[in-house]
Amino acid sequence: MVTAMLTFALAASAQFYLGGSVGVSTNTVRFQGEHSTLATYGIVPEMGYNISNVFAVGVAVGVKYTVPGEEDDYTTWMLVRISELHLPM
């Protein structure tokens, strides 16, 4: 019973957050009359827990898909551990 109450108390006061980023970029290089274009698309969802008013920890898992101009496409997976310190200004 005490364990259930403690778990509920921690969950009730929890400060979880969700966030992330989405990005698109293109890059064109011209050299001696020839050009090459590279397009990259990415999505990185993030979730975490605010331990206090100034410190948070979380994780972001993302994927980046790159499309070169004339070569094979490739995908990059990433797993990022996040710790943030928020200082008042």
PDB file of C-alpha atoms in Angstrom:
ATOM      1  CA  MET A   1       0.000   0.000   0.000  1.00  0.00           C
ATOM      2  CA  VAL A   2       2.803   2.438   0.889  1.00  0.00           C
ATOM      3  CA  THR A   3       4.637   1.621  -2.346  1.00  0.00           C
ATOM      4  CA  ALA A   4       1.505   2.296  -4.386  1.00  0.00           C
ATOM      5  CA  MET A   5       0.974   5.635  -2.632  1.00  0.00           C
ATOM      6  CA  LEU A   6       4.612   6.643  -3.124  1.00  0.00           C
ATOM      7  CA  THR A   7       4.469   5.739  -6.816  1.00  0.00           C
ATOM      8  CA  PHE A   8       1.276   7.742  -7.234  1.00  0.00           C
ATOM      9  CA  ALA A   9       2.811  10.726  -5.438  1.00  0.00           C
ATOM     10  CA  LEU A  10       5.864  10.673  -7.707  1.00  0.00           C
ATOM     11  CA  ALA A  11       3.709  10.330 -10.816  1.00  0.00           C
ATOM     12  CA  ALA A  12       1.345  13.086  -9.689  1.00  0.00           C
ATOM     13  CA  SER A  13       4.172  15.579  -9.194  1.00  0.00           C
ATOM     14  CA  ALA A  14       6.150  14.469 -12.264  1.00  0.00           C
ATOM     15  CA  GLN A  15       7.183  17.144 -14.750  1.00  0.00           C
ATOM     16  CA  PHE A  16       7.533  15.212 -17.988  1.00  0.00           C
ATOM     17  CA  TYR A  17       7.967  17.059 -21.255  1.00  0.00           C
ATOM     18  CA  LEU A  18       7.729  16.200 -24.944  1.00  0.00           C
ATOM     19  CA  GLY A  19       9.420  18.057 -27.750  1.00  0.00           C
ATOM     20  CA  GLY A  20      11.682  17.572 -30.708  1.00  0.00           C
ATOM     21  CA  SER A  21      12.652  18.957 -34.060  1.00  0.00           C
ATOM     22  CA  VAL A  22      11.931  18.493 -37.741  1.00  0.00           C
ATOM     23  CA  GLY A  23      14.321  19.723 -40.389  1.00  0.00           C
ATOM     24  CA  VAL A  24      14.859  19.954 -44.126  1.00  0.00           C
ATOM     25  CA  SER A  25      18.027  21.214 -45.771  1.00  0.00           C
ATOM     26  CA  THR A  26      19.465  21.366 -49.268  1.00  0.00           C
ATOM     27  CA  ASN A  27      22.966  22.139 -50.390  1.00  0.00           C
ATOM     28  CA  THR A  28      24.101  22.768 -53.964  1.00  0.00           C
ATOM     29  CA  VAL A  29      27.785  22.878 -54.853  1.00  0.00           C
ATOM     30  CA  ARG A  30      28.991  24.244 -58.193  1.00  0.00           C
ATOM     31  CA  PHE A  31      32.534  23.514 -59.311  1.00  0.00           C
ATOM     32  CA  GLN A  32      34.041  23.979 -62.785  1.00  0.00           C
ATOM     33  CA  GLY A  33      30.665  24.099 -64.524  1.00  0.00           C
ATOM     34  CA  GLU A  34      29.207  21.043 -62.764  1.00  0.00           C
ATOM     35  CA  HIS A  35      26.895  21.046 -59.784  1.00  0.00           C
ATOM     36  CA  SER A  36      25.736  18.534 -57.182  1.00  0.00           C
ATOM     37  CA  THR A  37      22.711  18.825 -54.893  1.00  0.00           C
ATOM     38  CA  LEU A  38      22.298  17.134 -51.512  1.00  0.00           C
ATOM     39  CA  ALA A  39      18.930  17.079 -49.690  1.00  0.00           C
ATOM     40  CA  THR A  40      18.558  16.019 -46.046  1.00  0.00           C
ATOM     41  CA  TYR A  41      15.343  15.402 -44.089  1.00  0.00           C
ATOM     42  CA  GLY A  42      15.299  14.721 -40.358  1.00  0.00           C
ATOM     43  CA  ILE A  43      12.979  14.174 -37.414  1.00  0.00           C
ATOM     44  CA  VAL A  44      14.100  13.945 -33.771  1.00  0.00           C
ATOM     45  CA  PRO A  45      11.364  13.474 -31.135  1.00  0.00           C
ATOM     46  CA  GLU A  46      12.464  14.173 -27.550  1.00  0.00           C
ATOM     47  CA  MET A  47      11.043  13.309 -24.145  1.00  0.00           C
ATOM     48  CA  GLY A  48      12.366  13.986 -20.697  1.00  0.00           C
ATOM     49  CA  TYR A  49      11.796  14.691 -17.047  1.00  0.00           C
ATOM     50  CA  ASN A  50      12.320  17.962 -15.174  1.00  0.00           C
ATOM     51  CA  ILE A  51      14.108  16.983 -11.979  1.00  0.00           C
ATOM     52  CA  SER A  52      13.917  20.516 -10.595  1.00  0.00           C
ATOM     53  CA  ASN A  53      13.228  24.031 -11.841  1.00  0.00           C
ATOM     54  CA  VAL A  54      16.739  24.251 -13.296  1.00  0.00           C
ATOM     55  CA  PHE A  55      17.706  20.683 -14.307  1.00  0.00           C
ATOM     56  CA  ALA A  56      16.163  18.192 -16.747  1.00  0.00           C
ATOM     57  CA  VAL A  57      17.200  14.860 -18.258  1.00  0.00           C
ATOM     58  CA  GLY A  58      15.803  13.148 -21.320  1.00  0.00           C
ATOM     59  CA  VAL A  59      16.407  11.230 -24.488  1.00  0.00           C
ATOM     60  CA  ALA A  60      15.988  12.001 -28.174  1.00  0.00           C
ATOM     61  CA  VAL A  61      15.778   9.339 -30.863  1.00  0.00           C
ATOM     62  CA  GLY A  62      15.960  10.509 -34.423  1.00  0.00           C
ATOM     63  CA  VAL A  63      16.412   9.621 -38.030  1.00  0.00           C
ATOM     64  CA  LYS A  64      18.057  11.600 -40.821  1.00  0.00           C
ATOM     65  CA  TYR A  65      17.488  10.658 -44.469  1.00  0.00           C
ATOM     66  CA  THR A  66      19.939  12.008 -47.038  1.00  0.00           C
ATOM     67  CA  VAL A  67      19.364  12.065 -50.792  1.00  0.00           C
ATOM     68  CA  PRO A  68      22.553  12.760 -52.766  1.00  0.00           C
ATOM     69  CA  GLY A  69      22.241  14.091 -56.292  1.00  0.00           C
ATOM     70  CA  GLU A  70      23.541  11.044 -58.193  1.00  0.00           C
ATOM     71  CA  GLU A  71      24.474   8.433 -55.587  1.00  0.00           C
ATOM     72  CA  ASP A  72      22.557   6.021 -53.349  1.00  0.00           C
ATOM     73  CA  ASP A  73      20.325   7.372 -50.586  1.00  0.00           C
ATOM     74  CA  TYR A  74      21.313   6.661 -46.999  1.00  0.00           C
ATOM     75  CA  THR A  75      19.686   6.862 -43.578  1.00  0.00           C
ATOM     76  CA  THR A  76      21.359   7.829 -40.299  1.00  0.00           C
ATOM     77  CA  TRP A  77      19.846   6.796 -36.942  1.00  0.00           C
ATOM     78  CA  MET A  78      20.769   8.597 -33.747  1.00  0.00           C
ATOM     79  CA  LEU A  79      20.163   8.172 -30.020  1.00  0.00           C
ATOM     80  CA  VAL A  80      21.002  11.198 -27.898  1.00  0.00           C
ATOM     81  CA  ARG A  81      21.098  11.474 -24.108  1.00  0.00           C
ATOM     82  CA  ILE A  82      20.073  14.940 -22.990  1.00  0.00           C
ATOM     83  CA  SER A  83      20.782  16.790 -19.777  1.00  0.00           C
ATOM     84  CA  GLU A  84      19.834  20.435 -19.588  1.00  0.00           C
ATOM     85  CA  LEU A  85      20.563  23.146 -17.069  1.00  0.00           C
ATOM     86  CA  HIS A  86      18.176  26.113 -17.107  1.00  0.00           C
ATOM     87  CA  LEU A  87      19.609  29.174 -15.388  1.00  0.00           C
ATOM     88  CA  PRO A  88      17.400  32.187 -14.641  1.00  0.00           C
ATOM     89  CA  MET A  89      18.341  35.352 -16.512  1.00  0.00           C
TER      90      MET A  89
END
